[in-house]
Amino acid sequence: MRLQSFPVPSVLLLLPPLLRFGFCSGTSFPSNINIGGLFPTGSHEYEVFRFALAQHQDVPKLVPQVDMVETGSSFAMTYAFCSQFSKGVYAIMGLYDRRTVNMLMSFCGSLHVCFVTPSFPVHANNQFVLQLRPELQEPLMALLEHFYWNRFVYMYSSDSGLSVLQRILDTAAERGWQVTSVNLDTLTEAAFVKLLADLDYKKEYQIVISCELERLSSILNLIAAQKRNLKNYHYILANLGFMDLNITEFQRLAPNVTGFQLVNGSDPALQKVNQDWLNFDSKDLKLARRRLRYTGALTYDGITVMATAFQNLRRQRIDISRRGNAGECLANPPAPWGQGIDIQRALQQVRLEGLTGHVQFDERGHRTNYTLTVMELSHVGPRKIGYWNERRGYVNTAIYKPVVEDFSSVQNRTYIVTTILEAPYMMLKKNHEQFVGNDKYEGYCAELASEIAKHVGFTYRLELVRDGKYGARDSETKMWNGMVGELVYGQADVAVAPLTITLVREQVIDFTKPFMSLGISIMIKKPTKSKPGVFSFLDPLAYEIWMCIVFAYIGVSVVLFLVSRFSPYEWKGEDSDQEDEPVSTSRRAPPTSSSELTHSPGYSQVQNQQKEKEAPEHTNDFGIFNSLWFSLGAFMQQGCDISPRSLSGRIVGGVWWFFTLIIISSYTANLAAFLTVERMVSPIESAEDLAKQTEIAYGTLDGGSTKEFFKRSKIAVFEKMWSYMRSADPSVFVKNTNEGVSRVRKSKGKYAYLLESSMNEYIEQRKPCDTMKVGGNLDSKGYGVATPKGSPLRNPVNLAVLKLNEQGLLDKLKNRWWYDKGECGIGGGDSKDKTSALSLSNVAGVFYILIGGLGLAMLVALVEFCYKSRIESRRMKELIDAAMMSTTLGGMAVGGGAAATAGLGGGASGLGGENGRLVAHDFPKSGAQGLPCMSKAAGLGLSSAGM
């Protein structure tokens, strides 16, 4: 290690010999005090050390003996310390780190050499080490209690943070705090970035960072470089140089930051020293100096303390001169410097107001009776919110007022509006090559962005999202992608797109009120329309109803038949329909004797016939067939030629009429719809139908809110659907909506796409009109305009959206891009909005029944004709046989022509009756008008009588 020595300036050699002679013999106090210095090369503290010595030219004059050394090397620090001790320095000012602090403590305590340092304080009872920097344990604990932190992350460096860590851990054990400690010295930059992602994922938003100024600045810049939204975070910086940090980029992420400030920037003395510092050696500087940091102010106060202490010693005439050999610092046992204790006491007793406030030391060499200012990073920059001192602890002086945002500031710049190509929200015009800028785009969101900019009064530039995604957080890297990522990482100012408002997104970005409400819906390929069947007129009523009607019809007919049989009021009596004509005396002669009457063949039949004619006949209209006919006529609304006469029969008829009225009315009401509408039979109707089958695959957009909905849902049906989608092979997720729609159209009904209902409705209106939305929405959500956390655009954009909604412009925009520009007509089908005429296929079944009925009637008529002809022929044969038998019996009787004729007539009359009644048309009354055989028989009878 090369050491650079800075001997006493040569100007001292030009001092008058008298002065030097006086110094040697006339007085015991030296006029020049050699002050050692141990600083890293090019450090800010060394430059301030030189500046402070130049400012303190009073007697005794402090003369520097500086070694530029690596403070982290124990060997280099030991060599430099011993070198300065051998040169006879009265005190040393310098820096140390955790690797060399113990070595310096040991040397100072053994050799009685005072070491004044602006480095981080350490817990040691070494009175020869004066620590200019105040301790932060008590102020930090007071601040944690003020904010009621009981769960936080403590990030520290091994140099300055270990003592604070010990105090925090002790307090956490007493009060049950949950503290996560992170040693920054063990982390690489990549590991630290991963740590930030883990903290964001675990929602660890309260963080304490304790490290040196340079390290703290680099950490804050690294956090800012991640472009994370920090609105939910609260950082406490355990460092005394809050105003020394360059946190311009960090401030843009809107974090909540609290820290400590040791130097009072408004102090006039500090401002004067700071101005002198900026002008010090300015001719030799290539770059302009920065203002004093708090460590430089500590160094300046250290020189002031030394100068004051030696002045006090000089006034007190205390002999501190070092005569002869200064001694060996590595001697064993060590030989302490006799006058070192006097210098230590003088330094410890100094009381002054320096750049860092009140400077005072306790018996251990630590700063005491000091005051720290507590600062906060607000939206307008750092501001004081309180102070801490040993007597009163933390005192909050902040007065929080509602922040009134100045919207006029948003009009002075061009904002980047990120969006995504998604019809009809954002589309490229057909001739977009001829346009530049925002004019290349059209769609719902393009017009919405224009209206918002018009109401707020700012200019904007539309830019498509780089990765083509809406925005989701990667489970491994914890980084956001898509439009959300561009907002989080400061790559865009506003997102105007179909961006769903969700909890995880709201945690990192701000949303306006929804400009469109929607929900997740199911899109399937439209099934082929089912033509009405031949018997579609039966469809208005279910099969079960038709069966019940049939059974009701039969039951009512049977009940009507039974009550008509049991009720006496349904029976009626009637006389014989035909009266026998009186027999002509010229044609028929009565019997001349009783024997003739007794032996006459037709005598008994005539007697029975006369008795039956005297008694009236009782009939009933409601036989089983008439009952069926009555019920059928009432059901067909046509009535019948017979009606019940009894009260019981009328009750049956009345309730049947009421039943048929309701049934026929219901049937007629539904008939038109079933005959005119070509129904589509959908394979699924809801999410439950999808979940309980595996034939139809279904999926969502990869990296969107729909996928997150299923991923986080605790509903059993949706959990089952997510389990299927996650394990499906091939993958059911698509990169964009166009891919999902194309997959639905090409899958022949074997793929269903889950997407927002608004997009589903739009695609249903696009040719080839082969998709449809089935079922209701699975959830309820909205699209919102997004801005970064803490963006000044949030409130004016939100007010603009509300105003557009109240004016009805949002509804007009939706109607324009969804339905006015639709290609499939209202309803999404390819049919126009008009009533279609019935075709033959709609009513073919009715014609079939009519033709069938007519054919059945002809068949039944033919059967009836054949049956009746057979009966008539059989009856006529019997009559002819009877007539022939009567003719034969008449010819053989003696003198029985007249009787035979009468007997024939009576026999004919008896044989020709039916059920005791005479049927006139069954037997002719005149032989000349009858059948030829009957005329011949009659002629024979008359001839016999004439003979």
Tab-separated table of N, CA, C and O in Angstrom, residues 672-709:
chain	number	residue	atom	x	y	z
A	672	ALA	N	-98.007	-20.776	-32.994
A	672	ALA	CA	-97.382	-19.900	-33.987
A	672	ALA	C	-95.871	-19.909	-33.853
A	672	ALA	O	-95.145	-19.969	-34.847
A	673	ALA	N	-95.387	-19.848	-32.586
A	673	ALA	CA	-93.934	-19.824	-32.381
A	673	ALA	C	-93.283	-21.105	-32.858
A	673	ALA	O	-92.204	-21.086	-33.457
A	674	PHE	N	-93.931	-22.228	-32.622
A	674	PHE	CA	-93.327	-23.500	-33.004
A	674	PHE	C	-93.399	-23.751	-34.495
A	674	PHE	O	-92.606	-24.510	-35.033
A	675	LEU	N	-94.337	-23.112	-35.179
A	675	LEU	CA	-94.438	-23.317	-36.618
A	675	LEU	C	-93.560	-22.349	-37.398
A	675	LEU	O	-93.086	-22.676	-38.479
A	676	THR	N	-93.314	-21.128	-36.845
A	676	THR	CA	-92.583	-20.107	-37.608
A	676	THR	C	-91.115	-20.012	-37.252
A	676	THR	O	-90.325	-19.501	-38.028
A	677	VAL	N	-90.690	-20.482	-36.054
A	677	VAL	CA	-89.300	-20.337	-35.597
A	677	VAL	C	-88.534	-21.616	-35.887
A	677	VAL	O	-88.950	-22.703	-35.509
A	678	GLU	N	-87.399	-21.423	-36.551
A	678	GLU	CA	-86.497	-22.546	-36.781
A	678	GLU	C	-85.526	-22.592	-35.600
A	678	GLU	O	-84.610	-21.799	-35.498
A	679	ARG	N	-85.726	-23.481	-34.677
A	679	ARG	CA	-84.948	-23.523	-33.445
A	679	ARG	C	-83.577	-24.146	-33.662
A	679	ARG	O	-83.403	-25.019	-34.498
A	680	MET	N	-82.626	-23.618	-32.835
A	680	MET	CA	-81.270	-24.156	-32.847
A	680	MET	C	-81.052	-24.949	-31.571
A	680	MET	O	-81.240	-24.423	-30.468
A	681	VAL	N	-80.665	-26.146	-31.722
A	681	VAL	CA	-80.432	-27.017	-30.581
A	681	VAL	C	-78.973	-26.852	-30.154
A	681	VAL	O	-78.053	-27.275	-30.844
A	682	SER	N	-78.749	-26.161	-29.000
A	682	SER	CA	-77.389	-25.894	-28.519
A	682	SER	C	-76.911	-27.064	-27.666
A	682	SER	O	-77.649	-27.543	-26.810
A	683	PRO	N	-75.657	-27.493	-27.871
A	683	PRO	CA	-75.157	-28.619	-27.061
A	683	PRO	C	-74.918	-28.238	-25.607
A	683	PRO	O	-74.897	-29.099	-24.746
A	684	ILE	N	-74.675	-26.941	-25.333
A	684	ILE	CA	-74.473	-26.489	-23.962
A	684	ILE	C	-75.295	-25.230	-23.743
A	684	ILE	O	-75.567	-24.473	-24.670
A	685	GLU	N	-75.663	-25.001	-22.504
A	685	GLU	CA	-76.458	-23.839	-22.163
A	685	GLU	C	-75.870	-23.034	-21.016
A	685	GLU	O	-76.332	-21.946	-20.735
A	686	SER	N	-74.848	-23.556	-20.338
A	686	SER	CA	-74.307	-22.865	-19.174
A	686	SER	C	-72.912	-23.389	-18.872
A	686	SER	O	-72.428	-24.345	-19.490
A	687	ALA	N	-72.267	-22.741	-17.883
A	687	ALA	CA	-70.943	-23.188	-17.454
A	687	ALA	C	-71.010	-24.567	-16.811
A	687	ALA	O	-70.065	-25.357	-16.925
A	688	GLU	N	-72.122	-24.875	-16.168
A	688	GLU	CA	-72.275	-26.204	-15.566
A	688	GLU	C	-72.265	-27.285	-16.634
A	688	GLU	O	-71.691	-28.366	-16.430
A	689	ASP	N	-72.890	-26.990	-17.782
A	689	ASP	CA	-72.879	-27.967	-18.878
A	689	ASP	C	-71.461	-28.200	-19.388
A	689	ASP	O	-71.083	-29.324	-19.741
A	690	LEU	N	-70.667	-27.128	-19.444
A	690	LEU	CA	-69.281	-27.281	-19.883
A	690	LEU	C	-68.483	-28.109	-18.887
A	690	LEU	O	-67.685	-28.968	-19.266
A	691	ALA	N	-68.689	-27.837	-17.605
A	691	ALA	CA	-67.869	-28.481	-16.581
A	691	ALA	C	-68.121	-29.977	-16.494
A	691	ALA	O	-67.187	-30.741	-16.182
A	692	LYS	N	-69.338	-30.419	-16.763
A	692	LYS	CA	-69.660	-31.833	-16.569
A	692	LYS	C	-69.498	-32.664	-17.832
A	692	LYS	O	-69.981	-33.788	-17.884
A	693	GLN	N	-68.865	-32.129	-18.852
A	693	GLN	CA	-68.600	-32.902	-20.064
A	693	GLN	C	-67.160	-32.698	-20.484
A	693	GLN	O	-66.481	-31.766	-20.046
A	694	THR	N	-66.662	-33.563	-21.308
A	694	THR	CA	-65.273	-33.496	-21.780
A	694	THR	C	-65.179	-33.520	-23.301
A	694	THR	O	-64.088	-33.407	-23.842
A	695	GLU	N	-66.306	-33.655	-23.979
A	695	GLU	CA	-66.261	-33.726	-25.443
A	695	GLU	C	-65.940	-32.368	-26.048
A	695	GLU	O	-65.206	-32.268	-27.033
A	696	ILE	N	-66.456	-31.313	-25.474
A	696	ILE	CA	-66.224	-29.960	-25.974
A	696	ILE	C	-65.131	-29.311	-25.121
A	696	ILE	O	-65.284	-29.148	-23.912
A	697	ALA	N	-64.015	-28.945	-25.753
A	697	ALA	CA	-62.933	-28.265	-25.039
A	697	ALA	C	-63.292	-26.799	-24.861
A	697	ALA	O	-64.089	-26.237	-25.620
A	698	TYR	N	-62.684	-26.159	-23.873
A	698	TYR	CA	-62.954	-24.742	-23.628
A	698	TYR	C	-61.722	-24.120	-23.003
A	698	TYR	O	-60.961	-24.771	-22.287
A	699	GLY	N	-61.517	-22.837	-23.309
A	699	GLY	CA	-60.337	-22.143	-22.825
A	699	GLY	C	-60.545	-20.648	-22.831
A	699	GLY	O	-61.606	-20.129	-23.201
A	700	THR	N	-59.489	-19.915	-22.421
A	700	THR	CA	-59.547	-18.463	-22.290
A	700	THR	C	-58.321	-17.846	-22.952
A	700	THR	O	-57.452	-18.541	-23.470
A	701	LEU	N	-58.276	-16.531	-22.880
A	701	LEU	CA	-57.103	-15.799	-23.339
A	701	LEU	C	-55.972	-15.994	-22.341
A	701	LEU	O	-56.171	-15.918	-21.132
A	702	ASP	N	-54.773	-16.266	-22.850
A	702	ASP	CA	-53.615	-16.466	-21.988
A	702	ASP	C	-53.082	-15.110	-21.533
A	702	ASP	O	-52.728	-14.269	-22.349
A	703	GLY	N	-53.061	-14.910	-20.223
A	703	GLY	CA	-52.523	-13.656	-19.694
A	703	GLY	C	-53.544	-12.554	-19.568
A	703	GLY	O	-53.200	-11.389	-19.692
A	704	GLY	N	-54.795	-12.886	-19.351
A	704	GLY	CA	-55.832	-11.882	-19.203
A	704	GLY	C	-56.600	-12.048	-17.905
A	704	GLY	O	-56.344	-12.953	-17.105
A	705	SER	N	-57.565	-11.161	-17.697
A	705	SER	CA	-58.344	-11.192	-16.459
A	705	SER	C	-59.259	-12.404	-16.392
A	705	SER	O	-59.584	-12.879	-15.305
A	706	THR	N	-59.693	-12.915	-17.558
A	706	THR	CA	-60.567	-14.087	-17.550
A	706	THR	C	-59.830	-15.293	-16.990
A	706	THR	O	-60.366	-16.070	-16.188
A	707	LYS	N	-58.597	-15.465	-17.400
A	707	LYS	CA	-57.793	-16.562	-16.876
A	707	LYS	C	-57.552	-16.390	-15.391
A	707	LYS	O	-57.629	-17.364	-14.620
A	708	GLU	N	-57.295	-15.165	-14.950
A	708	GLU	CA	-57.088	-14.924	-13.535
A	708	GLU	C	-58.355	-15.187	-12.731
A	708	GLU	O	-58.293	-15.644	-11.582
A	709	PHE	N	-59.517	-14.922	-13.331
A	709	PHE	CA	-60.783	-15.179	-12.637
A	709	PHE	C	-60.925	-16.660	-12.305
A	709	PHE	O	-61.256	-17.033	-11.177
